[in-house]
Amino acid sequence: MDFAFEQRKGYATEMGPAIAWKTQNDGDTTKIREVSAKYQALRDSALEQFADDSGQAYTEKSWAAAYWRAVHTGASESSTGALVFNLFREEILTELRENPDTLPYFNVYNVHKQEPNVWSRGEWKGQNVLIRIVQRMKPAAGEVAARMELGVDMSFPESTKNIGYFPLGWIPKEYKSKVAIGETRQMRCYTNSKIMDETGRITTKTVRLYNQSLTQEQIDYLEGHFPAGLYKPEDFGLPPN
């Protein structure tokens, strides 16, 4: 754990100037790639050198957990949030998807088919919203009969027109075990899929809701902008999103 904290501090010290250098040099990511490669090498070295009391090497999942705690404990540097994703991408994304205690987001679908149809007009780009998990009757569709399903109601405090909670959509089956009826959260809302008509008007079909505990870098990474739109996974030898 101490090693992870040391790496967080060093990463922030070096990545900050590297990002500034990119801005000053027409988007050249050379310095960013150099810093990332250095800490990838330090990570690989740690995996080989450190062991528990019984002499067994720590698993990559254990290291990912240590780095996750390091970047979320008392970190004030804006450039540290991407460290754990850079070094343990698959482990972190798997944990976020599969562990109900750490899942920081979930999707909501059929936003454009709700009655009243309030929240599908336009595109959501990270606005702060209030949500609550509800159970209500989902209308019949084709050969599927009407049935009770888990849904989401949402309130957008900044709205001066739509005051209070209105139906947002339905929760996909992969997230149902990770939410509870009556649960409320403050979250950030992003359009996940949309359609555009001939006039350019956007209608949101699906949204992804993120817990406010996530940093902007982490959200941008999970949204596929890696991180904060500054660079892409290939810059660090990672597979494309």
mmCIF file of C-alpha atoms in Angstrom:
data_model
loop_
_atom_site.group_PDB
_atom_site.id
_atom_site.type_symbol
_atom_site.label_atom_id
_atom_site.label_comp_id
_atom_site.label_asym_id
_atom_site.label_seq_id
_atom_site.Cartn_x
_atom_site.Cartn_y
_atom_site.Cartn_z
ATOM 1 C CA MET A 1 0.000 0.000 0.000
ATOM 2 C CA ASP A 2 2.865 2.385 0.810
ATOM 3 C CA PHE A 3 4.332 1.669 -2.622
ATOM 4 C CA ALA A 4 1.011 2.612 -4.274
ATOM 5 C CA PHE A 5 0.905 5.912 -2.353
ATOM 6 C CA GLU A 6 4.472 6.668 -3.417
ATOM 7 C CA GLN A 7 3.564 5.954 -7.039
ATOM 8 C CA ARG A 8 0.510 8.204 -6.828
ATOM 9 C CA LYS A 9 2.619 11.080 -5.579
ATOM 10 C CA GLY A 10 5.322 10.578 -8.190
ATOM 11 C CA TYR A 11 2.807 10.135 -10.995
ATOM 12 C CA ALA A 12 1.063 13.404 -10.106
ATOM 13 C CA THR A 13 4.397 15.247 -9.916
ATOM 14 C CA GLU A 14 5.436 14.069 -13.384
ATOM 15 C CA MET A 15 2.117 13.825 -15.238
ATOM 16 C CA GLY A 16 1.046 17.393 -14.454
ATOM 17 C CA PRO A 17 3.982 18.958 -16.333
ATOM 18 C CA ALA A 18 3.649 16.343 -19.095
ATOM 19 C CA ILE A 19 0.044 17.402 -19.708
ATOM 20 C CA ALA A 20 1.093 21.058 -19.675
ATOM 21 C CA TRP A 21 3.883 20.259 -22.173
ATOM 22 C CA LYS A 22 1.298 18.654 -24.482
ATOM 23 C CA THR A 23 -0.795 21.823 -24.404
ATOM 24 C CA GLN A 24 2.242 23.962 -25.189
ATOM 25 C CA ASN A 25 3.409 21.735 -28.060
ATOM 26 C CA ASP A 26 0.434 21.387 -30.391
ATOM 27 C CA GLY A 27 -1.007 18.294 -28.729
ATOM 28 C CA ASP A 28 2.198 16.237 -28.771
ATOM 29 C CA THR A 29 1.704 13.382 -26.257
ATOM 30 C CA THR A 30 5.364 12.301 -26.158
ATOM 31 C CA LYS A 31 5.905 13.360 -22.528
ATOM 32 C CA ILE A 32 2.624 11.794 -21.427
ATOM 33 C CA ARG A 33 3.613 8.493 -23.028
ATOM 34 C CA GLU A 34 7.032 8.649 -21.368
ATOM 35 C CA VAL A 35 5.529 9.124 -17.902
ATOM 36 C CA SER A 36 2.985 6.373 -18.493
ATOM 37 C CA ALA A 37 5.652 3.953 -19.735
ATOM 38 C CA LYS A 38 7.807 4.680 -16.673
ATOM 39 C CA TYR A 39 5.026 3.887 -14.215
ATOM 40 C CA GLN A 40 3.978 0.820 -16.190
ATOM 41 C CA ALA A 41 7.552 -0.460 -15.783
ATOM 42 C CA LEU A 42 7.498 0.317 -12.038
ATOM 43 C CA ARG A 43 4.204 -1.533 -11.760
ATOM 44 C CA ASP A 44 5.650 -4.611 -13.503
ATOM 45 C CA SER A 45 8.687 -4.488 -11.212
ATOM 46 C CA ALA A 46 6.474 -4.336 -8.125
ATOM 47 C CA LEU A 47 4.478 -7.368 -9.281
ATOM 48 C CA GLU A 48 7.724 -9.355 -9.406
ATOM 49 C CA GLN A 49 9.410 -8.072 -6.230
ATOM 50 C CA PHE A 50 6.731 -7.798 -3.543
ATOM 51 C CA ALA A 51 5.223 -10.791 -1.747
ATOM 52 C CA ASP A 52 3.012 -11.460 1.260
ATOM 53 C CA ASP A 53 4.180 -12.993 4.563
ATOM 54 C CA SER A 54 3.986 -16.495 3.109
ATOM 55 C CA GLY A 55 6.169 -15.562 0.159
ATOM 56 C CA GLN A 56 3.330 -15.584 -2.360
ATOM 57 C CA ALA A 57 3.250 -12.802 -4.942
ATOM 58 C CA TYR A 58 0.308 -10.443 -4.641
ATOM 59 C CA THR A 59 -2.273 -10.838 -7.393
ATOM 60 C CA GLU A 60 -2.916 -8.106 -9.929
ATOM 61 C CA LYS A 61 -6.373 -7.715 -8.407
ATOM 62 C CA SER A 62 -4.770 -7.012 -5.004
ATOM 63 C CA TRP A 63 -2.449 -4.450 -6.556
ATOM 64 C CA ALA A 64 -5.370 -2.842 -8.375
ATOM 65 C CA ALA A 65 -7.233 -2.526 -5.054
ATOM 66 C CA ALA A 66 -4.180 -0.937 -3.410
ATOM 67 C CA TYR A 67 -3.769 1.612 -6.214
ATOM 68 C CA TRP A 68 -7.520 2.312 -6.175
ATOM 69 C CA ARG A 69 -7.363 3.157 -2.467
ATOM 70 C CA ALA A 70 -4.253 5.240 -2.995
ATOM 71 C CA VAL A 71 -5.787 7.477 -5.653
ATOM 72 C CA HIS A 72 -9.029 7.861 -3.659
ATOM 73 C CA THR A 73 -7.471 8.605 -0.262
ATOM 74 C CA GLY A 74 -6.589 12.225 0.334
ATOM 75 C CA ALA A 75 -5.586 12.868 -3.257
ATOM 76 C CA SER A 76 -5.882 16.516 -4.244
ATOM 77 C CA GLU A 77 -3.891 16.280 -7.474
ATOM 78 C CA SER A 78 -6.115 16.424 -10.558
ATOM 79 C CA SER A 79 -3.789 14.174 -12.578
ATOM 80 C CA THR A 80 -3.796 11.094 -10.304
ATOM 81 C CA GLY A 81 -7.239 9.719 -11.132
ATOM 82 C CA ALA A 82 -6.078 8.005 -14.332
ATOM 83 C CA LEU A 83 -3.159 6.166 -12.700
ATOM 84 C CA VAL A 84 -5.067 3.110 -11.538
ATOM 85 C CA PHE A 85 -6.897 2.838 -14.872
ATOM 86 C CA ASN A 86 -3.635 3.098 -16.816
ATOM 87 C CA LEU A 87 -1.969 0.316 -14.861
ATOM 88 C CA PHE A 88 -4.861 -2.046 -14.062
ATOM 89 C CA ARG A 89 -7.479 -1.357 -16.712
ATOM 90 C CA GLU A 90 -9.077 -4.798 -16.960
ATOM 91 C CA GLU A 91 -9.020 -5.497 -13.221
ATOM 92 C CA ILE A 92 -10.684 -2.188 -12.347
ATOM 93 C CA LEU A 93 -13.349 -2.359 -15.050
ATOM 94 C CA THR A 94 -14.183 -5.957 -14.099
ATOM 95 C CA GLU A 95 -14.509 -4.980 -10.429
ATOM 96 C CA LEU A 96 -16.700 -1.999 -11.250
ATOM 97 C CA ARG A 97 -19.012 -4.141 -13.356
ATOM 98 C CA GLU A 98 -19.277 -7.172 -11.085
ATOM 99 C CA ASN A 99 -19.041 -5.989 -7.489
ATOM 100 C CA PRO A 100 -22.326 -4.538 -6.196
ATOM 101 C CA ASP A 101 -20.503 -2.691 -3.399
ATOM 102 C CA THR A 102 -18.283 -0.710 -5.745
ATOM 103 C CA LEU A 103 -20.451 -0.333 -8.860
ATOM 104 C CA PRO A 104 -20.349 3.434 -9.502
ATOM 105 C CA TYR A 105 -22.732 3.565 -12.451
ATOM 106 C CA PHE A 106 -25.658 1.930 -14.187
ATOM 107 C CA ASN A 107 -27.552 2.367 -17.423
ATOM 108 C CA VAL A 108 -31.204 3.279 -17.903
ATOM 109 C CA TYR A 109 -32.980 2.486 -21.178
ATOM 110 C CA ASN A 110 -36.189 3.492 -23.026
ATOM 111 C CA VAL A 111 -35.808 7.089 -21.855
ATOM 112 C CA HIS A 112 -37.655 8.219 -24.998
ATOM 113 C CA LYS A 113 -40.637 5.926 -24.325
ATOM 114 C CA GLN A 114 -41.589 7.179 -20.868
ATOM 115 C CA GLU A 115 -44.884 8.876 -20.043
ATOM 116 C CA PRO A 116 -44.723 11.735 -19.517
ATOM 117 C CA ASN A 117 -41.760 12.028 -21.898
ATOM 118 C CA VAL A 118 -39.700 14.620 -20.028
ATOM 119 C CA TRP A 119 -36.030 13.623 -19.968
ATOM 120 C CA SER A 120 -35.374 12.442 -23.550
ATOM 121 C CA ARG A 121 -35.326 15.887 -25.134
ATOM 122 C CA GLY A 122 -31.736 16.793 -25.934
ATOM 123 C CA GLU A 123 -28.453 15.284 -24.792
ATOM 124 C CA TRP A 124 -27.236 14.808 -21.214
ATOM 125 C CA LYS A 125 -23.596 15.780 -20.703
ATOM 126 C CA GLY A 126 -22.877 15.166 -17.038
ATOM 127 C CA GLN A 127 -25.473 17.301 -15.308
ATOM 128 C CA ASN A 128 -26.074 16.682 -11.603
ATOM 129 C CA VAL A 129 -29.384 14.930 -11.023
ATOM 130 C CA LEU A 130 -31.341 13.199 -8.265
ATOM 131 C CA ILE A 131 -32.650 9.683 -8.876
ATOM 132 C CA ARG A 132 -34.733 7.134 -7.028
ATOM 133 C CA ILE A 133 -35.290 3.463 -7.745
ATOM 134 C CA VAL A 134 -38.949 2.514 -8.131
ATOM 135 C CA GLN A 135 -41.077 -0.452 -9.149
ATOM 136 C CA ARG A 136 -43.893 0.219 -11.588
ATOM 137 C CA MET A 137 -45.896 -1.433 -14.336
ATOM 138 C CA LYS A 138 -44.064 -1.735 -17.645
ATOM 139 C CA PRO A 139 -46.511 -1.648 -20.566
ATOM 140 C CA ALA A 140 -46.958 -4.681 -22.792
ATOM 141 C CA ALA A 141 -44.757 -4.788 -25.879
ATOM 142 C CA GLY A 142 -45.455 -7.211 -28.697
ATOM 143 C CA GLU A 143 -45.898 -10.689 -27.221
ATOM 144 C CA VAL A 144 -44.518 -9.609 -23.820
ATOM 145 C CA ALA A 145 -47.289 -8.915 -21.334
ATOM 146 C CA ALA A 146 -47.353 -5.919 -19.017
ATOM 147 C CA ARG A 147 -45.400 -6.606 -15.829
ATOM 148 C CA MET A 148 -43.831 -4.979 -12.790
ATOM 149 C CA GLU A 149 -40.251 -3.841 -13.440
ATOM 150 C CA LEU A 150 -37.517 -1.813 -11.756
ATOM 151 C CA GLY A 151 -37.355 1.718 -13.070
ATOM 152 C CA VAL A 152 -35.767 5.062 -12.302
ATOM 153 C CA ASP A 153 -37.429 8.375 -11.575
ATOM 154 C CA MET A 154 -35.261 11.466 -11.971
ATOM 155 C CA SER A 155 -35.311 15.077 -10.846
ATOM 156 C CA PHE A 156 -33.133 17.762 -12.430
ATOM 157 C CA PRO A 157 -32.756 20.546 -9.818
ATOM 158 C CA GLU A 158 -31.583 23.092 -12.391
ATOM 159 C CA SER A 159 -34.778 22.763 -14.420
ATOM 160 C CA THR A 160 -37.231 25.632 -14.029
ATOM 161 C CA LYS A 161 -39.881 23.897 -16.133
ATOM 162 C CA ASN A 162 -39.911 20.275 -14.959
ATOM 163 C CA ILE A 163 -40.076 20.453 -11.170
ATOM 164 C CA GLY A 164 -39.858 17.223 -9.210
ATOM 165 C CA TYR A 165 -39.446 13.582 -10.215
ATOM 166 C CA PHE A 166 -40.509 12.147 -13.578
ATOM 167 C CA PRO A 167 -39.933 8.665 -15.078
ATOM 168 C CA LEU A 168 -36.460 8.320 -16.613
ATOM 169 C CA GLY A 169 -36.541 4.719 -17.845
ATOM 170 C CA TRP A 170 -35.969 1.055 -17.021
ATOM 171 C CA ILE A 171 -33.000 -0.698 -15.415
ATOM 172 C CA PRO A 172 -31.325 -3.455 -17.508
ATOM 173 C CA LYS A 173 -31.292 -6.921 -15.958
ATOM 174 C CA GLU A 174 -27.510 -6.900 -15.346
ATOM 175 C CA TYR A 175 -27.919 -4.035 -12.855
ATOM 176 C CA LYS A 176 -31.109 -5.130 -11.080
ATOM 177 C CA SER A 177 -29.319 -7.025 -8.315
ATOM 178 C CA LYS A 178 -27.186 -3.968 -7.557
ATOM 179 C CA VAL A 179 -29.922 -1.458 -6.759
ATOM 180 C CA ALA A 180 -32.775 -1.452 -4.243
ATOM 181 C CA ILE A 181 -36.359 -0.198 -4.461
ATOM 182 C CA GLY A 182 -36.590 3.142 -2.676
ATOM 183 C CA GLU A 183 -32.864 3.846 -3.027
ATOM 184 C CA THR A 184 -32.016 7.464 -3.804
ATOM 185 C CA ARG A 185 -28.761 8.911 -5.115
ATOM 186 C CA GLN A 186 -27.205 12.097 -6.360
ATOM 187 C CA MET A 187 -25.636 11.211 -9.718
ATOM 188 C CA ARG A 188 -24.377 12.634 -12.980
ATOM 189 C CA CYS A 189 -26.288 11.916 -16.156
ATOM 190 C CA TYR A 190 -24.749 11.194 -19.591
ATOM 191 C CA THR A 191 -26.557 10.280 -22.806
ATOM 192 C CA ASN A 192 -25.428 6.780 -23.789
ATOM 193 C CA SER A 193 -27.387 6.374 -27.035
ATOM 194 C CA LYS A 194 -29.428 8.856 -29.044
ATOM 195 C CA ILE A 195 -31.168 9.534 -32.332
ATOM 196 C CA MET A 196 -31.199 12.711 -34.411
ATOM 197 C CA ASP A 197 -33.975 13.803 -36.758
ATOM 198 C CA GLU A 198 -33.600 15.673 -40.045
ATOM 199 C CA THR A 199 -33.651 19.031 -38.256
ATOM 200 C CA GLY A 200 -30.742 18.059 -35.988
ATOM 201 C CA ARG A 201 -32.914 17.631 -32.917
ATOM 202 C CA ILE A 202 -31.490 15.031 -30.514
ATOM 203 C CA THR A 203 -33.586 12.512 -28.607
ATOM 204 C CA THR A 204 -31.922 10.490 -25.838
ATOM 205 C CA LYS A 205 -32.715 6.751 -25.796
ATOM 206 C CA THR A 206 -30.372 5.490 -23.071
ATOM 207 C CA VAL A 207 -28.437 7.228 -20.300
ATOM 208 C CA ARG A 208 -25.622 6.197 -17.981
ATOM 209 C CA LEU A 209 -25.765 7.486 -14.417
ATOM 210 C CA TYR A 210 -22.486 7.924 -12.491
ATOM 211 C CA ASN A 211 -22.002 8.282 -8.762
ATOM 212 C CA GLN A 212 -20.638 11.675 -7.798
ATOM 213 C CA SER A 213 -17.753 9.978 -5.967
ATOM 214 C CA LEU A 214 -16.038 9.420 -9.318
ATOM 215 C CA THR A 215 -13.650 12.082 -10.573
ATOM 216 C CA GLN A 216 -14.170 13.703 -13.964
ATOM 217 C CA GLU A 217 -11.098 11.849 -15.274
ATOM 218 C CA GLN A 218 -12.574 8.509 -14.258
ATOM 219 C CA ILE A 219 -15.946 9.304 -15.819
ATOM 220 C CA ASP A 220 -14.309 10.455 -19.036
ATOM 221 C CA TYR A 221 -12.271 7.259 -19.116
ATOM 222 C CA LEU A 222 -15.362 5.076 -18.668
ATOM 223 C CA GLU A 223 -17.132 7.166 -21.303
ATOM 224 C CA GLY A 224 -14.311 6.303 -23.686
ATOM 225 C CA HIS A 225 -12.420 9.615 -23.731
ATOM 226 C CA PHE A 226 -9.326 8.399 -21.810
ATOM 227 C CA PRO A 227 -8.845 10.461 -19.620
ATOM 228 C CA ALA A 228 -10.474 13.903 -19.916
ATOM 229 C CA GLY A 229 -10.068 13.683 -23.700
ATOM 230 C CA LEU A 230 -6.320 14.265 -23.504
ATOM 231 C CA TYR A 231 -5.189 10.957 -24.995
ATOM 232 C CA LYS A 232 -6.410 7.571 -26.139
ATOM 233 C CA PRO A 233 -5.659 4.018 -24.866
ATOM 234 C CA GLU A 234 -3.320 3.279 -27.764
ATOM 235 C CA ASP A 235 -0.977 6.000 -26.487
ATOM 236 C CA PHE A 236 -0.206 3.684 -23.573
ATOM 237 C CA GLY A 237 -0.170 0.348 -25.347
ATOM 238 C CA LEU A 238 -3.741 -0.453 -24.262
ATOM 239 C CA PRO A 239 -6.430 -1.887 -26.557
ATOM 240 C CA PRO A 240 -8.819 0.661 -28.078
ATOM 241 C CA ASN A 241 -12.159 1.239 -26.346
#
